[in-house]
PDB file of C-alpha atoms in Angstrom:
ATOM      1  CA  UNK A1330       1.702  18.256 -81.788  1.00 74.00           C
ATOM      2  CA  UNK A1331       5.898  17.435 -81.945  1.00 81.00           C
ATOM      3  CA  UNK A1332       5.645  17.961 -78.118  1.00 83.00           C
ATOM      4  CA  UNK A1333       2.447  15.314 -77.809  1.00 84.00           C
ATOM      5  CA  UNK A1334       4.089  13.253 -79.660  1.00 85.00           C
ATOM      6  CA  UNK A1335       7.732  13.200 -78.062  1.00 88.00           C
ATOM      7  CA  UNK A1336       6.027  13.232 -74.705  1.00 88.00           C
ATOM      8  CA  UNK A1337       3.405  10.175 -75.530  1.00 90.00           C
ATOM      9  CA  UNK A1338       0.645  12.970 -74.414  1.00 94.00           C
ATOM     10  CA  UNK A1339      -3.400  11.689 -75.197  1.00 95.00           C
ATOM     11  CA  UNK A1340      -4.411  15.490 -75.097  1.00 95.00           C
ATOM     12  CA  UNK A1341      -3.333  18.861 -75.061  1.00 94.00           C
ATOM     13  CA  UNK A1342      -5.141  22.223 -72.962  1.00 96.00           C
ATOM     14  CA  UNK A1343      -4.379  25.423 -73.216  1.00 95.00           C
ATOM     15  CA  UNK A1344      -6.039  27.766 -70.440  1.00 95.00           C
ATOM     16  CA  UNK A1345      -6.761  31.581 -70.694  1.00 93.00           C
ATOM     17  CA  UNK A1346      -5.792  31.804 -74.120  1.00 94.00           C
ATOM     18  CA  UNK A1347      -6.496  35.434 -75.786  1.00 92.00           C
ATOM     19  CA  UNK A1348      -8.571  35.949 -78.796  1.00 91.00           C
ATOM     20  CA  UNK A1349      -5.851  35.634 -81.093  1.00 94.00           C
ATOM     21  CA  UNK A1350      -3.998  32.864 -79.660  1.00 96.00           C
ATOM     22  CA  UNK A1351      -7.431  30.902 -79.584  1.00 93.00           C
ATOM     23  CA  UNK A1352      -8.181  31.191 -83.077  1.00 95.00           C
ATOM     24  CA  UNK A1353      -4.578  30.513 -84.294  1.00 96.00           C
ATOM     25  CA  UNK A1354      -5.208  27.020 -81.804  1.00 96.00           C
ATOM     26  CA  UNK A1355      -8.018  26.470 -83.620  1.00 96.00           C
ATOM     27  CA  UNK A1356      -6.640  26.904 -87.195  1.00 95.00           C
ATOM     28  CA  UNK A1357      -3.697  24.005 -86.305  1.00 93.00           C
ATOM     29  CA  UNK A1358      -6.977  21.742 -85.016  1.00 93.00           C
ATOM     30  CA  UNK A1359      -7.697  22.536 -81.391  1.00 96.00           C
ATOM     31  CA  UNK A1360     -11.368  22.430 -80.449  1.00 97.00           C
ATOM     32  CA  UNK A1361     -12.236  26.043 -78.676  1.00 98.00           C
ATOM     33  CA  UNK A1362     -13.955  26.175 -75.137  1.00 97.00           C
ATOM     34  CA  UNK A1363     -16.189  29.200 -74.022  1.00 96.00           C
ATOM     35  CA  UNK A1364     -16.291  29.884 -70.452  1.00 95.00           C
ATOM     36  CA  UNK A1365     -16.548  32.924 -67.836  1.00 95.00           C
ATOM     37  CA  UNK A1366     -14.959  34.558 -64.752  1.00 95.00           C
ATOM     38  CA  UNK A1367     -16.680  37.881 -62.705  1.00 96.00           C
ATOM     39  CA  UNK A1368     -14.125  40.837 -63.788  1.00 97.00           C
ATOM     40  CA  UNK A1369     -14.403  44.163 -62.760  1.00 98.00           C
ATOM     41  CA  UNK A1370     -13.504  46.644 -65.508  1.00 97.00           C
ATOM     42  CA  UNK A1371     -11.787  50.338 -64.671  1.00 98.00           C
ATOM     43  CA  UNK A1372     -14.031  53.210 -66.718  1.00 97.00           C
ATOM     44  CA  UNK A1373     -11.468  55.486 -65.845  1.00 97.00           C
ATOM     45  CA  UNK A1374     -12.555  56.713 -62.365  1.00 98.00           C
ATOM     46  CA  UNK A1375     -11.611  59.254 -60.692  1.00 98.00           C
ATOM     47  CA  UNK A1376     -12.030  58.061 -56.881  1.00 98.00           C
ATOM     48  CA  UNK A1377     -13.657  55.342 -55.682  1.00 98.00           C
ATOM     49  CA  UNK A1378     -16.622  57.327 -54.947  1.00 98.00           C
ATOM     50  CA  UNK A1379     -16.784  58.178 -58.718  1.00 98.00           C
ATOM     51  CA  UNK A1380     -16.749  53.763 -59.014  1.00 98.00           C
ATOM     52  CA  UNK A1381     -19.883  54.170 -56.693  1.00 98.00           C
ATOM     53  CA  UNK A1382     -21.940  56.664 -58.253  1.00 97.00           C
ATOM     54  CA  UNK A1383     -22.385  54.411 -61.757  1.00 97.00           C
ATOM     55  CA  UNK A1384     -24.079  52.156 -59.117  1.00 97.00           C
ATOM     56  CA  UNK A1385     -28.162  51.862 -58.396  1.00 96.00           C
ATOM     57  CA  UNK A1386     -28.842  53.642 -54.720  1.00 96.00           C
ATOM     58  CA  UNK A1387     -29.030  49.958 -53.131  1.00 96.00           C
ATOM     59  CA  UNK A1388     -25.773  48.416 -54.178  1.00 96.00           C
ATOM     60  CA  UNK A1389     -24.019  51.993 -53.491  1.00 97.00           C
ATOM     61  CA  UNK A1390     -25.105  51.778 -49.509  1.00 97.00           C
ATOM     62  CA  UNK A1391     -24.752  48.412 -49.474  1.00 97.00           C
ATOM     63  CA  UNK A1392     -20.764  48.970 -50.475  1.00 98.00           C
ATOM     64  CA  UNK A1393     -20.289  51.449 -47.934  1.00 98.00           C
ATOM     65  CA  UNK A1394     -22.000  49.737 -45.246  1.00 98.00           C
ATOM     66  CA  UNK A1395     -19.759  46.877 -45.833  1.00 98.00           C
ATOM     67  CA  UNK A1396     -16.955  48.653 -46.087  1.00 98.00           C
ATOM     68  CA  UNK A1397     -17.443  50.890 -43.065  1.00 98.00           C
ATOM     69  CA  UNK A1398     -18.161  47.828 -40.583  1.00 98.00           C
ATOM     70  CA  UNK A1399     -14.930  45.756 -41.899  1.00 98.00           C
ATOM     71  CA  UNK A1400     -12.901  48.853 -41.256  1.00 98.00           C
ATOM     72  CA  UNK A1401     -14.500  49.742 -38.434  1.00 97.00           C
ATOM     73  CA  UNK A1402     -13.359  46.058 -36.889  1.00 96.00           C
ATOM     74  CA  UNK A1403      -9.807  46.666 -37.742  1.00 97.00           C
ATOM     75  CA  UNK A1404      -6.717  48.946 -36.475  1.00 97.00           C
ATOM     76  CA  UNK A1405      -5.444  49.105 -40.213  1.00 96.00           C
ATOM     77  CA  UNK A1406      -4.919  47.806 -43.654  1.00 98.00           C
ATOM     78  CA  UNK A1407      -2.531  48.568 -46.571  1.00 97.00           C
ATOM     79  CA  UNK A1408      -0.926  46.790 -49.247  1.00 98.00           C
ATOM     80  CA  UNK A1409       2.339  44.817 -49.114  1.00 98.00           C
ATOM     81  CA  UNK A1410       4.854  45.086 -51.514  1.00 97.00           C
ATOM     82  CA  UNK A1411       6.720  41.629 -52.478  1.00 96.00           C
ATOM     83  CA  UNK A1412       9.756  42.972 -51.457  1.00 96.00           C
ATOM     84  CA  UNK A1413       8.702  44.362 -47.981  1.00 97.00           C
ATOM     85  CA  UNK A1414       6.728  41.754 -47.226  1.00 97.00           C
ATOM     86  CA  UNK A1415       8.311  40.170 -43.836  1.00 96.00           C
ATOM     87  CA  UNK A1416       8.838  36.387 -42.374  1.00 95.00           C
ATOM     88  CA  UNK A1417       5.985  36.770 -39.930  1.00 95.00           C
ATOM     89  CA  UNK A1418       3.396  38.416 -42.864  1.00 96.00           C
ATOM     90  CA  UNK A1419       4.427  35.279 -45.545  1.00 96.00           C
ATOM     91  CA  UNK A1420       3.445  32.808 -42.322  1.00 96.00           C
ATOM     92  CA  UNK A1421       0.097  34.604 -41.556  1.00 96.00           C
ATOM     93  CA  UNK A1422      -0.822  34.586 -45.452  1.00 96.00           C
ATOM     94  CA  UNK A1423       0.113  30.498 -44.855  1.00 96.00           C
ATOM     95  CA  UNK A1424      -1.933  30.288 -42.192  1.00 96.00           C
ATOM     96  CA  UNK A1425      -4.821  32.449 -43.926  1.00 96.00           C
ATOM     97  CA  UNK A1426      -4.567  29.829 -46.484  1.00 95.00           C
ATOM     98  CA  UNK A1427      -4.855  26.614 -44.379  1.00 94.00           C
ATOM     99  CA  UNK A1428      -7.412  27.738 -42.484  1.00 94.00           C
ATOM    100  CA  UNK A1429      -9.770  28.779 -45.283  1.00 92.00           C
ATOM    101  CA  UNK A1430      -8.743  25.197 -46.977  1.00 91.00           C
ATOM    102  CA  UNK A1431      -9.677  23.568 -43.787  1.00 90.00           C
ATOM    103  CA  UNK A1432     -12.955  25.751 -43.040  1.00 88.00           C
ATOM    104  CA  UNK A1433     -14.252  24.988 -46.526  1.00 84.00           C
ATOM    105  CA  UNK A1434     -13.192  21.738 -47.409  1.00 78.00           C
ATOM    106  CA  UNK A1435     -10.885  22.902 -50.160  1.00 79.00           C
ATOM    107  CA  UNK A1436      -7.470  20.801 -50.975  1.00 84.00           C
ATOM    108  CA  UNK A1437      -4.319  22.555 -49.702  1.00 86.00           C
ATOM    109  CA  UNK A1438      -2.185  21.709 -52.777  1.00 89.00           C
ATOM    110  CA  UNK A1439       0.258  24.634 -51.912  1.00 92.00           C
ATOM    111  CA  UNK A1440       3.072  23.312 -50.145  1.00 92.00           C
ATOM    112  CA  UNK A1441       4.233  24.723 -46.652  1.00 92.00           C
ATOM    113  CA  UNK A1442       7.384  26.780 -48.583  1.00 93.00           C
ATOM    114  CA  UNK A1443       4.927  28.088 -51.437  1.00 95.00           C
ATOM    115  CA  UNK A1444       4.933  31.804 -50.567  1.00 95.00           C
ATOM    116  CA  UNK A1445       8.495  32.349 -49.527  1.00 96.00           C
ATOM    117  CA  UNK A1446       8.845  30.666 -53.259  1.00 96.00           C
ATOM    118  CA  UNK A1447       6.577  32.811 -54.837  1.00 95.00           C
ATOM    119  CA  UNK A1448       8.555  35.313 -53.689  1.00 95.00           C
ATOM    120  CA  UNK A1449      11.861  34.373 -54.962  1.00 95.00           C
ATOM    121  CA  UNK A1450      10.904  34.076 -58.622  1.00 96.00           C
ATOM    122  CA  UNK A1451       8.696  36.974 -59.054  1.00 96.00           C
ATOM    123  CA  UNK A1452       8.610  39.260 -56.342  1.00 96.00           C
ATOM    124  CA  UNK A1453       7.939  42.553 -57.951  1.00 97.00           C
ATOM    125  CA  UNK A1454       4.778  41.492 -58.656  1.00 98.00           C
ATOM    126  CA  UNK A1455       3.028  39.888 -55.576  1.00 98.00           C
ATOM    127  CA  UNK A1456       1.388  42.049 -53.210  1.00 98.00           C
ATOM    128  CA  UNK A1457      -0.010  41.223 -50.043  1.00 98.00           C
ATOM    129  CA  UNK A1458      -3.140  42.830 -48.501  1.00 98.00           C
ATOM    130  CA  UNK A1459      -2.915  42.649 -44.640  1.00 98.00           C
ATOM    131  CA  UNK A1460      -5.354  43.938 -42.379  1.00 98.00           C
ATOM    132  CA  UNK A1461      -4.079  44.121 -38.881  1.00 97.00           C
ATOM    133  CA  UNK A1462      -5.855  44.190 -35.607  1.00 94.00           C
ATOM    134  CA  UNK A1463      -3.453  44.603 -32.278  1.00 92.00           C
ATOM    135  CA  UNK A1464      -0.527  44.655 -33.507  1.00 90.00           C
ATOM    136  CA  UNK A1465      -0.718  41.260 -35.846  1.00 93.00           C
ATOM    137  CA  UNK A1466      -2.022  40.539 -39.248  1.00 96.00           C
ATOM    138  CA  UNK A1467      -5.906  39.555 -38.775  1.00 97.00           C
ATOM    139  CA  UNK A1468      -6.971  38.829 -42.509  1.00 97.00           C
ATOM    140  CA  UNK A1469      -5.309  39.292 -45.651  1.00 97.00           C
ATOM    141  CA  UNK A1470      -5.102  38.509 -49.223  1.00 97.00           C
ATOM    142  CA  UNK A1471      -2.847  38.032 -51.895  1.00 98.00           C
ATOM    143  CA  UNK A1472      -2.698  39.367 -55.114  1.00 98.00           C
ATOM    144  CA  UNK A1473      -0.264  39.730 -58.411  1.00 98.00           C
ATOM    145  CA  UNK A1474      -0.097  43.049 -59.592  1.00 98.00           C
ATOM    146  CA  UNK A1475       1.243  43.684 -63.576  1.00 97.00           C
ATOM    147  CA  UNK A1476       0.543  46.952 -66.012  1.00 96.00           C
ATOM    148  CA  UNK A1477      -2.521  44.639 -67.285  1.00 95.00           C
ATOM    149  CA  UNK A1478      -4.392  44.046 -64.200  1.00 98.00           C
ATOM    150  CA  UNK A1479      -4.517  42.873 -60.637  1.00 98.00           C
ATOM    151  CA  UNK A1480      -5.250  39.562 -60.011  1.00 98.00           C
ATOM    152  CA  UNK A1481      -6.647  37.969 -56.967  1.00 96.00           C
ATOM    153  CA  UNK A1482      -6.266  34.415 -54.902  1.00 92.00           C
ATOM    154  CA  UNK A1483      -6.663  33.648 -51.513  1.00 92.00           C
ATOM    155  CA  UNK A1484      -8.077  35.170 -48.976  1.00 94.00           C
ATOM    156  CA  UNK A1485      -8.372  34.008 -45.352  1.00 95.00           C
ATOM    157  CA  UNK A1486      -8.188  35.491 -41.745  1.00 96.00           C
ATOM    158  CA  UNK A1487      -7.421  34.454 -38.274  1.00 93.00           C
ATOM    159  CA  UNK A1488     -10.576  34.930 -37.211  1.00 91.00           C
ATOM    160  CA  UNK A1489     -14.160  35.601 -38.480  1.00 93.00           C
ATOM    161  CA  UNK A1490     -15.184  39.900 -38.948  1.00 95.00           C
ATOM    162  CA  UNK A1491     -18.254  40.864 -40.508  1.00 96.00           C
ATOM    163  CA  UNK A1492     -17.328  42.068 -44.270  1.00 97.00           C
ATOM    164  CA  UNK A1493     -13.370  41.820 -44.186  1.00 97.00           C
ATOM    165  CA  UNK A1494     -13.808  39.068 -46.941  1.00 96.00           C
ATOM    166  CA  UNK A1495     -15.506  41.998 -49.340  1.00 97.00           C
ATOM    167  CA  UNK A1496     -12.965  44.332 -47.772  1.00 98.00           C
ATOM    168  CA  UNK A1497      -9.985  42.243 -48.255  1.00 97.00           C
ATOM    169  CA  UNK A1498     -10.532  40.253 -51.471  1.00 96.00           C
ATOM    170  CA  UNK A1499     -12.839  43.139 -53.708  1.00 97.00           C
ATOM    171  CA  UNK A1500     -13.133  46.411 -52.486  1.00 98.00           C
ATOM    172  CA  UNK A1501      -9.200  47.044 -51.423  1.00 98.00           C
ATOM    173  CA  UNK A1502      -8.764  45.788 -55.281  1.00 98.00           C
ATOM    174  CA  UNK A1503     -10.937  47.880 -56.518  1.00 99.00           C
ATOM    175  CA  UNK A1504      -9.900  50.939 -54.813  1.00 98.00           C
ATOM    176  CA  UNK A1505      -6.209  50.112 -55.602  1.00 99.00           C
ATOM    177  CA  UNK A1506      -6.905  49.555 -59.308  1.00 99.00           C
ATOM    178  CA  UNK A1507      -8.717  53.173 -59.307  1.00 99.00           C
ATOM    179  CA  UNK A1508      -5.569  54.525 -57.802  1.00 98.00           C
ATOM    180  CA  UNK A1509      -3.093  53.005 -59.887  1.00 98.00           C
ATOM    181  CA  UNK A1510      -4.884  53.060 -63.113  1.00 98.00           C
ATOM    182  CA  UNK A1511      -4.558  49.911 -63.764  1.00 98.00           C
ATOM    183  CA  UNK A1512      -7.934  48.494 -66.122  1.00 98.00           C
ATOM    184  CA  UNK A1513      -8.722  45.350 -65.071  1.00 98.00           C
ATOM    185  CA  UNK A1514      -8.960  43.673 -61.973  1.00 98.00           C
ATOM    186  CA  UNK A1515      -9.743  39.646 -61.745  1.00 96.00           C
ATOM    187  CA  UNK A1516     -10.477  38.631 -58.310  1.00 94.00           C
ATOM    188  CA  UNK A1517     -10.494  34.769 -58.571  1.00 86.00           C
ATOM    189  CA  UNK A1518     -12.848  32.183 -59.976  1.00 79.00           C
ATOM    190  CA  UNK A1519     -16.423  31.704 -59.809  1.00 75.00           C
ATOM    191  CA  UNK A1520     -18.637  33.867 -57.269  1.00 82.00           C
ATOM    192  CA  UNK A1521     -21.817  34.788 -58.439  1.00 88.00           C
ATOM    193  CA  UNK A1522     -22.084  37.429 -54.898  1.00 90.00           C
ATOM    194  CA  UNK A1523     -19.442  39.270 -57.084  1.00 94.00           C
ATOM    195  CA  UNK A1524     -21.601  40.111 -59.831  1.00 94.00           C
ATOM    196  CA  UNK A1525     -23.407  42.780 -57.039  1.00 92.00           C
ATOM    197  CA  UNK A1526     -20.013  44.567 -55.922  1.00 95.00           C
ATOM    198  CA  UNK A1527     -19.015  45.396 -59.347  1.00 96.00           C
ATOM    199  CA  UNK A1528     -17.493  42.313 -61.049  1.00 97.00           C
ATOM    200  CA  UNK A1529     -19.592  41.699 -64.511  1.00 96.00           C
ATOM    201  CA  UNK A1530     -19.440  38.512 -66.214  1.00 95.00           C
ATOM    202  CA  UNK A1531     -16.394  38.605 -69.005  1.00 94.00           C
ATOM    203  CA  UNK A1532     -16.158  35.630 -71.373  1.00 93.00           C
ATOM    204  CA  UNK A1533     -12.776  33.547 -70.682  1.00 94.00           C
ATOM    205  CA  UNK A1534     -11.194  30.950 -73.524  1.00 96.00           C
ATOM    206  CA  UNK A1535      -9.351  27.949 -73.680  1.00 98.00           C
ATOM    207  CA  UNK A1536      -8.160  25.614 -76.478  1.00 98.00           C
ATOM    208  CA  UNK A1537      -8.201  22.065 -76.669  1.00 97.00           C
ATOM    209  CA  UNK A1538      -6.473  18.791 -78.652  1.00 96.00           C
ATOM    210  CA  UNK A1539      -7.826  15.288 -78.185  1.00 96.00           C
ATOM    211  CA  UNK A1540      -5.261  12.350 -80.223  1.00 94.00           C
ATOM    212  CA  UNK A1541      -8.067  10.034 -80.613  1.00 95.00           C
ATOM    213  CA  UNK A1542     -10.531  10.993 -83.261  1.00 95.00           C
ATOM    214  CA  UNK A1543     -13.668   9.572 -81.884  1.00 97.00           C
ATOM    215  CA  UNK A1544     -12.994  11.305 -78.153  1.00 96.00           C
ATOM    216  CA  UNK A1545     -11.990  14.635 -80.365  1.00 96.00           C
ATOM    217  CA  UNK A1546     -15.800  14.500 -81.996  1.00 97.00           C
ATOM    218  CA  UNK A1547     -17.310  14.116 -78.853  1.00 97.00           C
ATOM    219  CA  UNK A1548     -15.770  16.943 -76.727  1.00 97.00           C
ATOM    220  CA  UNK A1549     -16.476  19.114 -79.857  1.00 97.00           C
ATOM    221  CA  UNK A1550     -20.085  18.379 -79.895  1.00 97.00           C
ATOM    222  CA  UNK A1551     -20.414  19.263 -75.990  1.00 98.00           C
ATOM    223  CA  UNK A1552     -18.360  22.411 -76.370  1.00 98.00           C
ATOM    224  CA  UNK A1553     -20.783  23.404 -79.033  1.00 96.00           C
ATOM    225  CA  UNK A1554     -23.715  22.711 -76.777  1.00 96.00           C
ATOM    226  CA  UNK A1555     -22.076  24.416 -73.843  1.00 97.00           C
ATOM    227  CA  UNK A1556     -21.080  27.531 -75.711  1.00 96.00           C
ATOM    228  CA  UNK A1557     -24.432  28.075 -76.243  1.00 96.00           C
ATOM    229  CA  UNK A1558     -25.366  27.701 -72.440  1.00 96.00           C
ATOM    230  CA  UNK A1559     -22.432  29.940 -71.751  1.00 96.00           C
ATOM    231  CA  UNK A1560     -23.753  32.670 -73.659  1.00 96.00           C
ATOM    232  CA  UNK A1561     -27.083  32.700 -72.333  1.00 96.00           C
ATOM    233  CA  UNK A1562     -25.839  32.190 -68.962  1.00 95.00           C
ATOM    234  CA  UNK A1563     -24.174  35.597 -69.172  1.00 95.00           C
ATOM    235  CA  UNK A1564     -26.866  37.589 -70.732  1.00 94.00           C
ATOM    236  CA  UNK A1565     -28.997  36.317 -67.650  1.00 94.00           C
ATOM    237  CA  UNK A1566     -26.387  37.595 -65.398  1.00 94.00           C
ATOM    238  CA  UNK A1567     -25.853  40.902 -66.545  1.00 92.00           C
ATOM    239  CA  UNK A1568     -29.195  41.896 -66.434  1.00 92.00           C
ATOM    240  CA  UNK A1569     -28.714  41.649 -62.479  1.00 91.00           C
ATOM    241  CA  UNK A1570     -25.889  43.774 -62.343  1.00 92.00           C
ATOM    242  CA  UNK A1571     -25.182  46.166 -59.812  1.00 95.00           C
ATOM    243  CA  UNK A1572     -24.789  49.563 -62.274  1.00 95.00           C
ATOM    244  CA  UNK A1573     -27.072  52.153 -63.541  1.00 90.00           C
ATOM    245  CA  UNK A1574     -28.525  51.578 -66.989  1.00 81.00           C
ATOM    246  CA  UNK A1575     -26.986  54.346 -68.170  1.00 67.00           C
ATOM    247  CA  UNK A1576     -23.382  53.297 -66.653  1.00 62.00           C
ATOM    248  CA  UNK A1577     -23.710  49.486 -67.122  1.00 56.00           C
ATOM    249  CA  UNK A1578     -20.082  48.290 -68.224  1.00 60.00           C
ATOM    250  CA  UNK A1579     -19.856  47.336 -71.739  1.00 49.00           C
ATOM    251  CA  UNK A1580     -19.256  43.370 -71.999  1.00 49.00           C
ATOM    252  CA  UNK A1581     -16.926  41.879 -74.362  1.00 46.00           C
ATOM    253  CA  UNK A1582     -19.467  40.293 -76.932  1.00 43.00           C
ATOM    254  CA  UNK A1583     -17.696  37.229 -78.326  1.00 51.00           C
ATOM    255  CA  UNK A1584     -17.720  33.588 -76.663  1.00 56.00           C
ATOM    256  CA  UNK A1585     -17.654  31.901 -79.612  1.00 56.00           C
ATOM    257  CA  UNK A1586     -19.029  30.699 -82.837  1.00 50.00           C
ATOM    258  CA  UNK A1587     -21.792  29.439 -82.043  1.00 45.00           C
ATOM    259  CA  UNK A1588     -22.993  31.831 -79.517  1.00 49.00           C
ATOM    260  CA  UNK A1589     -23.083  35.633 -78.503  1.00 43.00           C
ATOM    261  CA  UNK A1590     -22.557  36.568 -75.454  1.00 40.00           C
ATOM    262  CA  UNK A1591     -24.292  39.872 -73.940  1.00 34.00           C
ATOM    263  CA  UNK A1592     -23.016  43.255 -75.597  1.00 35.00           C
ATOM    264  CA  UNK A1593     -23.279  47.202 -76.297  1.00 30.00           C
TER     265      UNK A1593
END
């Protein structure tokens, strides 16, 4: 509140908040939000073959289908280091960028400059995943990598190749995740076609401070409403997952107060 006030803020938000931090927020008077991402959670696999067999028959050919033709299409792919990465691999992930912007209407708000930035401040954990064709970098994606979790955002190629997207942007993850241990793996926002290569619907917080009373009521009494939605929303959704029902991933139960999302 000191900073609202010294700063002349109307509001404050506070995005991706964990349990705890959302209900100390809500003990000093911020108003909690319930929403959701697609995360895929590590069960401790062994390969990812192991990753596959908790799927039904479908999904699992589907997977390797997709996986076969996008590697099939390419001379290589591996994962980047921030260190190693080179000049010519930061300008192809820049141009990977732009062009997915430009083929999908998306705003480029990163900056010609971002990358090489990104770089700079926190290098040890960006990786880049480059699929190469001839010689030069076809696709890729890039991804932050901590003891947490990997965590994906953007994707983009040179050119169009059946299934690199999946390749690039989810299965690579997934694979690399298995490999490394690592338990979680968030591969960007929204994407229902996720939910069917693995990625189950995981509730995701934020907290929120309104300065005028009568706007404060209001956005409480939607985020009520829509916690409700929320919850129901992913109880729909994980009853079209892509696992076995006796390896369906265990959910995280608790969007909010007023609502329950899908659980053990």
């Amino acid at each position: 509140r000191e900073v609202a006030d010294e700063h002349r803020c109307s509001s404050i938000h506070w995005l991706f908040c964990t349990d705890d931090e959302r209900r100390l927020l809500e003990r000093h008077g911020f108003a909690h939000r319930a929403s959701f991402q697609f995360h895929w959670h590590n069960q401790g696999y062994a390969d990812f073959e192991a990753f596959l067999a908790t799927l039904t028959s479908r999904k699992r050919k589907q997977i390797r289908k997709e996986r076969r033709r996008a590697q099939e299409a390419i001379d290589g792919a591996a994962f980047v280091a921030g260190p190693d990465i080179s000049h010519a691999q930061l300008d192809a992930l820049d141009r990977f960028y732009r062009r997915t912007t430009n083929l999908y209407g998306g705003r480029q708000y990163l900056r010609p400059g971002f990358f090489e930035a990104l770089l700079e401040e926190v290098p040890e954990r960006v990786r880049f995943y480059e699929a190469r064709q001839g010689g030069a970098a076809v696709g890729g994606a890039l991804f932050f990598e901590t003891a947490q979790g990997l965590y994906g955002r953007y994707w983009g190629c040179e050119r169009e190749i059946q299934f690199l997207h999946f390749e690039a942007a989810y299965y690579a993850g997934i694979q690399r995740c298995i490999e490394l241990g690592l338990p979680l793996f968030e591969a960007g926002a929204q994407g229902e076609h996720k939910l069917l290569r693995g990625f189950m619907p995981s509730p995701c917080h934020s907290a929120h401070w309104m300065r005028h009373p009568a706007f404060d009521r209001g956005v409480r009494e939607f985020l009520r409403e829509e916690a409700m939605g929320v919850a129901q929303h992913i109880r729909m959704l994980s009853e079209y997952g892509p696992y076995k029902a006796e390896d369906g991933q265990a959910l995280p139960c608790e969007v909010g107060d007023e609502g329950e999302a899908a659980g053990d």
